[in-house]
CSV table of C-alpha atoms in Angstrom, one decimal:
chain,number,residue,atom,x,y,z
S,118,MET,CA,-20.2,-58.1,24.1
S,119,ALA,CA,-20.6,-59.4,20.5
S,120,MET,CA,-18.5,-56.6,19.3
S,121,ARG,CA,-15.6,-57.5,21.8
S,122,LEU,CA,-15.8,-61.1,20.7
S,123,ASN,CA,-15.5,-60.4,17.1
S,124,CYS,CA,-12.3,-58.2,17.9
S,125,LYS,CA,-10.7,-61.1,19.9
S,126,VAL,CA,-11.8,-63.5,17.0
S,127,SER,CA,-10.0,-61.0,14.5
S,128,ALA,CA,-6.8,-60.8,17.0
S,129,SER,CA,-6.7,-64.7,16.9
S,130,LEU,CA,-6.9,-64.7,13.0
S,131,LEU,CA,-4.1,-62.4,12.7
S,132,LEU,CA,-1.9,-64.7,15.2
S,133,CYS,CA,-2.7,-67.7,13.1
S,134,ILE,CA,-1.9,-65.9,9.6
S,135,ALA,CA,1.5,-64.8,11.3
S,136,GLN,CA,2.2,-68.4,12.5
S,137,LEU,CA,1.3,-69.8,8.9
S,138,PHE,CA,3.5,-67.3,6.8
S,139,GLY,CA,6.1,-66.0,9.2
S,140,GLY,CA,9.0,-67.2,11.2
S,141,THR,CA,9.8,-66.8,14.9
S,142,THR,CA,10.2,-63.0,14.3
S,143,GLY,CA,6.8,-62.8,12.5
S,144,LYS,CA,5.1,-64.7,15.2
S,145,VAL,CA,6.4,-62.4,18.0
S,146,SER,CA,5.5,-59.3,16.0
S,147,ALA,CA,2.1,-60.5,15.0
S,148,LYS,CA,1.4,-61.6,18.7
S,149,LYS,CA,2.4,-58.1,20.0
S,150,ASP,CA,0.1,-56.5,17.4
S,151,ALA,CA,-2.6,-58.6,18.4
S,152,GLU,CA,-2.1,-57.9,22.1
S,153,ASP,CA,-2.1,-54.1,21.2
S,154,PHE,CA,-5.4,-54.3,19.2
S,155,ALA,CA,-7.0,-56.1,22.0
S,156,ALA,CA,-5.8,-53.5,24.6
S,157,ASN,CA,-7.2,-50.7,22.5
S,158,ASP,CA,-10.3,-52.7,21.7
S,159,SER,CA,-12.3,-50.9,24.4
S,160,TYR,CA,-11.8,-47.5,23.7
S,161,ILE,CA,-12.1,-47.9,19.8
S,162,SER,CA,-15.4,-49.8,20.3
S,163,GLU,CA,-16.7,-47.2,22.6
S,164,GLU,CA,-15.9,-44.3,20.3
S,165,HIS,CA,-17.5,-46.1,17.4
S,166,ARG,CA,-20.4,-46.9,19.5
S,167,LEU,CA,-20.6,-43.2,20.4
S,168,PHE,CA,-20.3,-41.9,17.0
S,169,LYS,CA,-23.2,-44.3,15.7
S,170,ASP,CA,-25.5,-43.4,18.9
S,171,LEU,CA,-25.0,-39.7,18.3
S,172,LEU,CA,-25.8,-39.7,14.7
S,173,GLU,CA,-28.5,-42.4,14.6
S,174,GLY,CA,-31.6,-40.4,13.7
S,175,TYR,CA,-29.8,-37.0,13.7
S,176,GLN,CA,-31.3,-34.4,11.7
S,177,GLU,CA,-28.5,-32.0,10.3
S,178,SER,CA,-31.1,-29.5,8.9
S,179,VAL,CA,-32.9,-28.9,12.1
S,180,ARG,CA,-31.7,-26.3,14.6
S,181,PRO,CA,-30.6,-28.2,17.9
S,182,VAL,CA,-32.9,-26.5,20.3
S,183,GLY,CA,-35.6,-27.7,22.8
S,184,SER,CA,-38.5,-25.6,21.3
S,185,ALA,CA,-39.2,-23.7,18.1
S,186,GLY,CA,-39.4,-20.4,19.7
S,187,GLU,CA,-36.0,-20.8,21.6
S,188,ALA,CA,-32.9,-19.0,20.0
S,189,LEU,CA,-29.8,-20.8,19.6
S,190,ARG,CA,-26.7,-18.8,21.0
S,191,LEU,CA,-23.9,-18.9,18.5
S,192,ASP,CA,-20.6,-17.6,19.8
S,193,PHE,CA,-18.3,-16.2,17.1
S,194,ARG,CA,-14.9,-14.9,16.8
S,195,PHE,CA,-12.6,-14.3,13.8
S,196,SER,CA,-8.9,-14.9,14.5
S,197,LEU,CA,-6.8,-13.1,12.0
S,198,THR,CA,-3.6,-15.2,10.6
S,199,ALA,CA,-2.4,-12.8,7.9
S,200,VAL,CA,-3.2,-9.6,6.0
S,201,ASP,CA,-2.7,-11.0,2.3
S,202,GLY,CA,-2.9,-7.6,0.5
S,203,LEU,CA,-5.1,-4.7,-0.8
S,204,ASP,CA,-5.6,-4.4,-4.6
S,205,GLU,CA,-6.0,-0.8,-5.3
S,206,LYS,CA,-7.0,-1.3,-8.9
S,207,GLU,CA,-9.8,-3.9,-8.0
S,208,GLN,CA,-10.5,-2.2,-4.7
S,209,THR,CA,-10.4,-5.6,-2.9
S,210,PHE,CA,-9.0,-6.5,0.6
S,211,VAL,CA,-7.8,-10.2,1.3
S,212,VAL,CA,-7.2,-11.6,4.7
S,213,SER,CA,-6.9,-15.1,6.1
S,214,GLY,CA,-8.0,-16.4,9.6
S,215,TRP,CA,-10.0,-18.9,11.4
S,216,MET,CA,-13.8,-18.8,12.3
S,217,ASP,CA,-13.9,-19.7,15.9
S,218,THR,CA,-17.4,-20.8,16.4
S,219,SER,CA,-19.2,-22.7,19.1
S,220,TRP,CA,-22.8,-23.6,20.1
S,221,LYS,CA,-24.5,-26.2,22.1
S,222,ASP,CA,-26.4,-29.1,20.4
S,223,ILE,CA,-28.8,-30.7,22.6
S,224,GLN,CA,-28.9,-33.8,20.3
S,225,LEU,CA,-25.1,-34.5,21.0
S,226,VAL,CA,-25.2,-34.9,24.8
S,227,TRP,CA,-24.0,-38.2,26.4
S,228,ASP,CA,-22.9,-39.6,29.6
S,229,PRO,CA,-19.0,-40.3,29.6
S,230,ASP,CA,-19.3,-43.0,31.9
S,231,LYS,CA,-21.2,-45.1,29.3
S,232,TYR,CA,-18.7,-44.8,26.9
S,233,GLY,CA,-15.6,-45.7,28.5
S,234,GLY,CA,-15.0,-42.2,29.8
S,235,LEU,CA,-15.0,-40.5,26.5
S,236,GLN,CA,-14.6,-36.7,27.0
S,237,GLY,CA,-14.8,-35.7,23.3
S,238,ILE,CA,-15.3,-36.9,19.8
S,239,ARG,CA,-14.6,-35.4,16.5
S,240,ILE,CA,-17.2,-35.5,13.8
S,241,PRO,CA,-17.4,-34.2,10.3
S,242,ILE,CA,-19.1,-30.8,10.1
S,243,ASN,CA,-21.2,-32.0,7.1
S,244,ARG,CA,-22.8,-34.6,9.4
S,245,LEU,CA,-24.0,-32.0,12.1
S,246,TRP,CA,-26.1,-29.0,12.1
S,247,SER,CA,-23.9,-25.9,11.6
S,248,PRO,CA,-24.6,-22.2,11.0
S,249,ASP,CA,-24.9,-20.6,7.6
S,250,ILE,CA,-22.4,-17.8,8.4
S,251,ILE,CA,-21.3,-15.9,5.2
S,252,VAL,CA,-19.3,-12.9,4.6
S,253,ILE,CA,-22.0,-10.4,3.3
S,254,ASN,CA,-19.4,-8.0,1.6
S,255,SER,CA,-17.7,-10.6,0.1
S,256,LYS,CA,-16.4,-10.3,-3.8
S,257,ASP,CA,-17.4,-13.8,-4.3
S,258,ALA,CA,-21.1,-15.1,-4.6
S,259,TYR,CA,-20.3,-17.4,-1.7
S,260,ASN,CA,-17.3,-17.0,0.7
S,261,GLY,CA,-18.1,-19.2,3.5
S,262,PRO,CA,-15.9,-21.7,5.3
S,263,PRO,CA,-15.3,-25.1,3.5
S,264,TYR,CA,-17.3,-27.9,4.9
S,265,HIS,CA,-14.9,-30.7,5.2
S,266,HIS,CA,-13.4,-30.0,8.6
S,267,LEU,CA,-14.1,-31.8,11.7
S,268,ALA,CA,-16.0,-30.4,14.5
S,269,TYR,CA,-15.0,-31.1,18.1
S,270,VAL,CA,-18.0,-32.2,20.5
S,271,THR,CA,-18.0,-32.5,24.4
S,272,PRO,CA,-20.3,-34.6,26.5
S,273,ASP,CA,-22.5,-31.5,27.3
S,274,GLY,CA,-23.3,-31.2,23.6
S,275,SER,CA,-20.9,-28.2,23.1
S,276,VAL,CA,-19.8,-27.9,19.4
S,277,TYR,CA,-16.5,-26.3,18.4
S,278,TRP,CA,-15.8,-25.6,14.8
S,279,ILE,CA,-12.8,-23.6,13.8
S,280,PRO,CA,-12.5,-23.8,10.2
S,281,PRO,CA,-9.7,-21.7,8.3
S,282,ILE,CA,-10.8,-19.4,5.8
S,283,ASN,CA,-9.5,-16.9,3.2
S,284,ILE,CA,-11.7,-13.9,2.6
S,285,GLU,CA,-11.7,-11.4,-0.3
S,286,THR,CA,-14.0,-8.3,0.3
S,287,TYR,CA,-14.6,-5.1,-1.5
S,288,CYS,CA,-12.8,-2.1,0.2
S,289,ALA,CA,-13.1,1.4,-1.0
S,290,VAL,CA,-9.7,2.9,-1.0
S,291,ASP,CA,-8.6,6.5,-1.1
S,292,LEU,CA,-5.2,7.2,-2.7
S,293,ALA,CA,-5.1,10.9,-2.1
S,294,GLU,CA,-2.2,10.3,0.4
S,295,PHE,CA,-0.5,7.8,-1.5
S,296,PRO,CA,2.3,6.4,-0.7
S,297,PHE,CA,1.5,7.4,3.0
S,298,ASP,CA,-2.2,6.2,2.9
S,299,GLU,CA,-3.9,4.4,5.5
S,300,HIS,CA,-7.1,2.4,4.9
S,301,VAL,CA,-9.9,0.9,6.9
S,302,CYS,CA,-11.5,-2.4,5.4
S,303,SER,CA,-14.4,-4.1,6.8
S,304,VAL,CA,-15.4,-7.9,6.9
S,305,THR,CA,-18.9,-8.6,7.9
S,306,PHE,CA,-20.2,-11.9,9.0
S,307,LEU,CA,-23.8,-12.8,8.9
S,308,SER,CA,-26.3,-15.7,9.2
S,309,TRP,CA,-27.9,-15.8,5.7
S,310,THR,CA,-31.2,-17.3,6.6
S,311,TYR,CA,-31.4,-17.2,10.6
S,312,ASP,CA,-32.8,-14.1,12.2
S,313,GLU,CA,-32.0,-12.8,15.7
S,314,THR,CA,-35.0,-14.8,17.1
S,315,LEU,CA,-33.6,-18.0,15.7
S,316,VAL,CA,-29.7,-17.6,16.0
S,317,ASN,CA,-28.4,-15.3,18.4
S,318,LEU,CA,-25.0,-14.3,17.0
S,319,THR,CA,-22.8,-13.2,19.7
S,320,THR,CA,-19.0,-12.2,20.1
S,321,LYS,CA,-16.9,-14.8,21.8
S,322,GLY,CA,-14.5,-13.6,24.4
S,323,ASN,CA,-11.7,-11.4,23.8
S,324,GLN,CA,-11.1,-10.7,20.3
S,325,ASP,CA,-7.9,-11.5,18.6
S,326,LYS,CA,-5.9,-8.2,17.6
S,327,GLY,CA,-3.9,-10.0,15.1
S,328,SER,CA,-0.3,-9.2,16.4
S,329,THR,CA,-1.1,-11.1,19.5
S,330,ASN,CA,-2.0,-14.2,17.6
S,331,PRO,CA,1.2,-16.6,17.5
S,332,HIS,CA,0.3,-17.7,13.9
S,333,PHE,CA,-0.1,-14.2,12.6
S,334,MET,CA,2.1,-13.2,9.7
S,335,ALA,CA,3.1,-9.9,8.8
S,336,ASN,CA,2.7,-8.3,5.3
S,337,SER,CA,5.5,-6.8,3.7
S,338,GLU,CA,3.6,-4.2,2.1
S,339,TRP,CA,0.8,-3.5,4.6
S,340,GLU,CA,1.2,-2.9,8.4
S,341,LEU,CA,-1.7,-3.8,10.7
S,342,LYS,CA,-2.4,-0.9,13.0
S,343,GLY,CA,-5.4,-2.4,14.7
S,344,ILE,CA,-8.8,-4.3,14.6
S,345,THR,CA,-12.0,-3.2,16.0
S,346,PHE,CA,-15.3,-5.0,16.0
S,347,SER,CA,-19.0,-4.3,16.4
S,348,ARG,CA,-22.2,-6.2,16.7
S,349,ASN,CA,-25.1,-4.8,14.7
S,350,CYS,CA,-28.8,-5.5,14.2
S,351,ARG,CA,-30.7,-4.5,11.4
S,352,LYS,CA,-33.7,-5.2,9.0
S,353,PHE,CA,-33.5,-6.0,5.4
S,354,PRO,CA,-36.3,-4.7,3.0
S,355,CYS,CA,-37.4,-8.5,2.3
S,356,CYS,CA,-38.0,-9.4,6.0
S,357,ALA,CA,-39.4,-7.9,9.2
S,358,GLU,CA,-37.1,-9.7,11.5
S,359,ASN,CA,-33.6,-8.2,12.6
S,360,TYR,CA,-30.5,-9.7,11.4
S,361,CYS,CA,-27.4,-9.5,13.4
S,362,ASP,CA,-24.0,-9.4,12.1
S,363,ILE,CA,-20.4,-8.9,13.6
S,364,THR,CA,-18.3,-6.4,11.6
S,365,TYR,CA,-14.4,-6.5,11.9
S,366,ASP,CA,-12.8,-3.2,10.8
S,367,PHE,CA,-9.0,-3.6,9.9
S,368,SER,CA,-6.8,-0.4,9.9
S,369,ILE,CA,-3.8,-1.0,7.8
S,370,LYS,CA,-1.0,1.3,6.6
S,371,ARG,CA,1.2,1.2,3.6
S,372,GLN,CA,4.8,0.3,4.1
S,373,THR,CA,6.6,3.1,2.2
S,374,THR,CA,10.0,1.6,1.9
S,375,PHE,CA,9.4,0.4,-1.6
S,376,THR,CA,7.7,3.6,-3.0
S,377,THR,CA,10.3,5.8,-1.2
S,378,HIS,CA,13.0,4.1,-3.0
S,379,LEU,CA,11.4,3.6,-6.2
S,380,PHE,CA,9.5,6.8,-6.9
S,381,LEU,CA,10.1,9.4,-4.2
S,382,GLY,CA,13.7,9.1,-4.0
S,383,PRO,CA,14.4,9.8,-7.8
S,384,SER,CA,11.8,12.6,-7.8
S,385,VAL,CA,13.7,14.3,-4.9
S,386,VAL,CA,17.0,14.0,-6.6
S,387,LEU,CA,15.4,15.4,-9.6
S,388,CYS,CA,14.1,18.3,-7.8
S,389,LEU,CA,17.4,19.0,-6.3
S,390,VAL,CA,19.3,18.8,-9.7
S,391,THR,CA,16.9,21.3,-11.4
S,392,PRO,CA,18.5,24.5,-9.8
S,393,VAL,CA,21.7,23.6,-11.6
S,394,VAL,CA,19.9,25.1,-14.6
S,395,PHE,CA,20.3,28.6,-13.0
S,396,VAL,CA,23.9,28.0,-12.1
S,397,LEU,CA,25.3,27.1,-15.5
S,398,PRO,CA,26.8,30.1,-17.7
S,399,PRO,CA,24.0,31.8,-19.9
S,400,GLY,CA,26.5,31.7,-22.7
S,401,SER,CA,27.0,27.8,-22.5
S,402,GLY,CA,24.8,25.8,-24.9
S,403,GLU,CA,24.3,23.0,-22.2
S,404,LYS,CA,21.8,25.3,-20.2
S,405,MET,CA,18.7,24.6,-22.2
S,406,ILE,CA,19.8,20.8,-22.9
S,407,PHE,CA,20.0,20.2,-19.3
S,408,GLY,CA,16.8,21.8,-18.4
S,409,ILE,CA,15.0,19.9,-21.0
S,410,GLY,CA,16.6,16.6,-19.9
S,411,VAL,CA,15.3,17.1,-16.3
S,412,VAL,CA,11.7,17.9,-17.7
S,413,LEU,CA,11.9,14.5,-19.7
S,414,ALA,CA,13.1,12.5,-16.8
S,415,ASP,CA,10.3,14.0,-14.6
S,416,VAL,CA,7.7,12.9,-17.2
S,417,LEU,CA,9.1,9.3,-17.5
S,418,LEU,CA,8.9,9.0,-13.8
S,419,LEU,CA,5.3,10.1,-13.7
S,420,GLY,CA,4.6,7.7,-16.3
S,421,GLU,CA,5.8,4.9,-14.3
S,422,LEU,CA,3.8,6.1,-11.3
S,423,ILE,CA,0.6,6.0,-13.5
S,424,THR,CA,1.1,2.4,-14.3
S,425,PHE,CA,1.5,1.6,-10.6
S,426,ILE,CA,-1.6,3.2,-9.0
S,427,PRO,CA,-5.3,3.2,-10.5
S,428,SER,CA,-5.8,5.8,-13.3
S,429,ALA,CA,-9.5,6.1,-12.8
S,430,HIS,CA,-9.2,7.1,-9.0
S,431,PRO,CA,-11.1,10.3,-8.3
S,432,ASN,CA,-8.4,12.0,-6.1
S,433,VAL,CA,-4.9,12.6,-7.4
S,434,PRO,CA,-2.4,10.9,-5.3
S,435,LEU,CA,0.1,13.0,-3.0
S,436,LEU,CA,2.9,11.6,-4.8
S,437,ALA,CA,1.6,12.3,-8.2
S,438,LYS,CA,1.0,16.0,-7.1
S,439,TYR,CA,4.6,16.0,-6.0
S,440,PHE,CA,5.7,14.8,-9.6
S,441,LEU,CA,3.4,17.3,-11.2
S,442,ALA,CA,5.0,20.1,-9.1
S,443,ASN,CA,8.4,18.9,-10.2
S,444,ILE,CA,7.4,18.9,-13.8
S,445,VAL,CA,6.0,22.5,-13.5
S,446,MET,CA,9.1,23.9,-11.8
S,447,ALA,CA,11.5,22.1,-14.3
S,448,CYS,CA,9.4,23.7,-17.1
S,449,PHE,CA,9.6,27.0,-15.5
S,450,SER,CA,13.3,26.8,-15.2
S,451,VAL,CA,13.5,25.8,-19.0
S,452,VAL,CA,11.5,29.0,-19.6
S,453,ILE,CA,13.5,31.2,-17.5
S,454,SER,CA,16.8,29.8,-19.0
S,455,ALA,CA,15.2,30.6,-22.5
S,456,VAL,CA,14.7,34.2,-21.3
S,457,VAL,CA,18.2,34.5,-19.8
S,458,VAL,CA,19.9,33.1,-23.0
S,459,GLY,CA,18.0,35.6,-25.1
S,460,PHE,CA,19.4,38.4,-22.8
S,461,TRP,CA,22.8,37.1,-23.1
S,462,ASP,CA,22.6,36.9,-27.2
S,463,LYS,CA,21.2,40.2,-27.2
S,464,SER,CA,24.4,41.7,-26.2
S,465,LYS,CA,26.1,40.3,-29.5
S,466,SER,CA,23.4,41.9,-31.7
S,467,ARG,CA,22.2,45.1,-30.2
S,468,ILE,CA,24.1,48.3,-29.8
S,469,SER,CA,21.5,49.8,-27.4
S,470,GLY,CA,21.2,48.7,-23.7
S,471,PRO,CA,18.0,47.2,-22.0
S,472,PRO,CA,14.9,49.1,-21.7
S,473,ALA,CA,14.8,51.9,-19.0
S,474,PHE,CA,12.3,50.0,-16.6
S,475,LEU,CA,14.4,46.9,-16.7
S,476,ARG,CA,17.5,48.9,-16.0
S,477,LEU,CA,15.7,50.7,-13.2
S,478,LEU,CA,14.2,47.7,-11.5
S,479,ILE,CA,17.0,45.0,-12.0
S,480,LEU,CA,20.0,46.7,-12.7
S,481,GLY,CA,19.7,49.1,-9.9
S,482,PRO,CA,19.7,47.9,-6.2
S,483,LEU,CA,19.7,44.3,-7.2
S,484,THR,CA,23.0,44.0,-8.8
S,485,ARG,CA,24.6,45.0,-5.6
S,486,LEU,CA,22.3,42.8,-3.4
S,487,LEU,CA,23.3,39.9,-5.8
S,488,CYS,CA,26.9,40.8,-6.0
S,489,VAL,CA,26.7,41.1,-9.9
S,490,ARG,CA,29.4,43.8,-10.6
S,491,LYS,CA,29.3,45.6,-13.9
S,492,GLU,CA,33.2,45.2,-14.5
S,493,ASP,CA,32.9,41.3,-14.4
S,494,TYR,CA,30.9,41.3,-17.6
S,495,LEU,CA,32.8,43.9,-19.7
S,496,PRO,CA,34.2,42.4,-22.9
S,497,VAL,CA,37.8,43.2,-22.0
S,498,ASP,CA,39.5,42.0,-25.0
S,499,ASP,CA,37.2,43.8,-27.6
S,500,ALA,CA,37.5,46.9,-25.5
S,501,ASP,CA,41.1,47.0,-25.5
S,502,LYS,CA,41.3,46.5,-29.3
S,503,ALA,CA,38.6,49.1,-30.0
S,504,ALA,CA,40.4,51.6,-27.7
S,505,ALA,CA,43.7,51.1,-29.4
S,506,LEU,CA,44.5,53.9,-31.9
S,507,GLU,CA,43.6,53.1,-35.5
S,508,VAL,CA,45.5,54.3,-38.4
S,509,THR,CA,44.1,54.5,-41.9
S,510,PRO,CA,46.2,54.8,-45.1
S,511,GLU,CA,46.2,58.4,-46.2
S,512,GLY,CA,49.4,58.3,-48.2
S,513,GLY,CA,51.7,60.2,-45.9
S,514,GLU,CA,55.3,60.3,-45.7
S,515,ASP,CA,55.4,56.7,-44.5
S,516,GLY,CA,52.3,55.8,-46.5
S,517,PHE,CA,49.9,56.4,-43.5
S,518,GLU,CA,48.6,59.2,-41.4
S,519,ALA,CA,47.3,59.0,-37.9
S,520,THR,CA,43.7,59.8,-37.4
S,521,SER,CA,42.6,63.1,-36.1
S,522,GLY,CA,41.8,63.5,-32.4
S,523,GLU,CA,37.9,64.0,-33.0
S,524,GLU,CA,37.9,60.7,-34.9
S,525,GLN,CA,39.4,59.0,-32.0
S,526,LYS,CA,37.4,60.5,-29.6
S,527,ARG,CA,34.3,59.5,-31.4
S,528,ARG,CA,35.4,56.0,-31.8
S,529,CYS,CA,36.3,55.5,-28.0
S,530,ILE,CA,32.8,56.9,-27.2
S,531,ASN,CA,31.1,54.3,-29.5
S,532,THR,CA,33.2,51.7,-28.1
S,533,TYR,CA,32.4,52.6,-24.5
S,534,LEU,CA,28.7,52.8,-25.2
S,535,ARG,CA,28.7,49.4,-26.9
S,536,ASN,CA,30.7,47.7,-24.2
S,537,ALA,CA,28.2,49.4,-21.5
S,538,ALA,CA,25.3,47.9,-23.5
S,539,ILE,CA,26.9,44.5,-23.6
S,540,SER,CA,27.6,44.5,-19.9
S,541,GLU,CA,24.2,45.6,-19.1
S,542,TRP,CA,22.5,42.7,-21.0
S,543,ARG,CA,25.0,40.3,-19.6
S,544,GLN,CA,24.2,41.7,-16.2
S,545,LEU,CA,20.6,41.4,-16.7
S,546,ALA,CA,20.9,37.9,-17.8
S,547,VAL,CA,22.9,36.9,-14.7
S,548,VAL,CA,20.6,38.7,-12.3
S,549,PHE,CA,17.6,36.8,-13.6
S,550,ASP,CA,19.5,33.6,-13.2
S,551,ARG,CA,20.1,34.4,-9.6
S,552,ILE,CA,16.7,35.8,-8.7
S,553,PHE,CA,15.0,32.7,-10.1
S,554,PHE,CA,17.5,30.3,-8.5
S,555,ILE,CA,16.6,31.9,-5.1
S,556,VAL,CA,13.0,31.6,-6.0
S,557,TYR,CA,13.2,28.1,-7.0
S,558,CYS,CA,15.0,27.1,-3.8
S,559,VAL,CA,12.3,28.9,-1.6
S,560,VAL,CA,9.5,27.2,-3.6
S,561,LEU,CA,11.4,23.8,-3.5
S,562,SER,CA,11.7,24.3,0.4
S,563,ILE,CA,7.9,25.0,0.9
S,564,LEU,CA,7.0,22.0,-1.1
S,565,THR,CA,9.4,19.8,0.7
S,566,LEU,CA,8.0,21.1,4.0
S,567,SER,CA,4.5,20.5,3.1
S,568,PHE,CA,5.3,16.8,2.1
S,569,ALA,CA,7.7,16.3,5.2
S,570,ARG,CA,4.7,15.8,7.7
S,571,TYR,CA,3.8,12.4,5.9
S,572,LEU,CA,7.2,11.0,6.6
């Protein structure tokens, strides 16, 4: 009654001040404010009185139970709002969400009829008893919820506390299948000091799967595949009692759009360009230059990948294996190109043909199978000049005398043998090019198919 009288006096004072310092408009406005204040006086007064009555003599450090042997039931649920990311180098997993907790506090029970029909009140959580829930596998020394949020209390003593929280935990990652990798990271909630006999930590209703949460925000790098949870009780070496925890397992998969365009795409292009080395003519100087350029491009791309992924990871990532295979195949093409160019150049410096075993193995059925004809690689111009009749000055009637028939025959035979040797060396170079072009395409197809199952 005294409190209501004070409120009415305050309203009268407001009206008098308005009359002294304001005009007609000020009087009307002040009168209206005073009337609104008086109308809400009952509700505000009851809420203040309830707040005072509930917290008078309240002990926030004592469990709100009827007896010391009674376990307080604590309902818990983590509602995911965002997967913030996974740091592969630090091996840490970051998520955001709400800690949806509720329990009953026997010290916070009231009769709504005695307090103007109030069905709920909001109280700062630091003024109430609250569970010491922590994330046991957190990266930080303490990663619990902030304590400046309000708790909602109902007349039967039920306390609902739903603070937002950002969690960073350790997560062992396996990048063996990078960039098509999937990971399962866990977040474990545990009461730090209360064992099972004091606080019974239980799961609360249907657990949120993330995508069903209207406030859930998808991550551009990681796709949430699913969430599972489990309640586990265990003993620690320090204590004989059981401590129960609730563990959430988050299954995430990497979005491959970025890595596909940045790494995998250029690598596939280089793989497809490498066979061009075997198509270039063996006599062209660009054959070796092109092959070495492809090798350098593969090495530079692998260097960029190393800066993107952890270098100390025990398993070699799938994409790195693909790059290494590309480098090996490109180096192999350069070596074969060097051998082919060597065969081609021998046709200019050697009179004799290839060794007998090469002639037997390669210049036999393979030339017909690979459509390599001997006539296509004969030095036609040189052969025509060498086959022409040659005259030497002998001081004949006209100052010259035709060479003898035996000499012409010998020279024609030498020219034929020389041209045959040139043709065989060039055939050998072209056959090697085509054989290893086919081998490279087969290996590339096998390599591509082995990686295609991850796409």
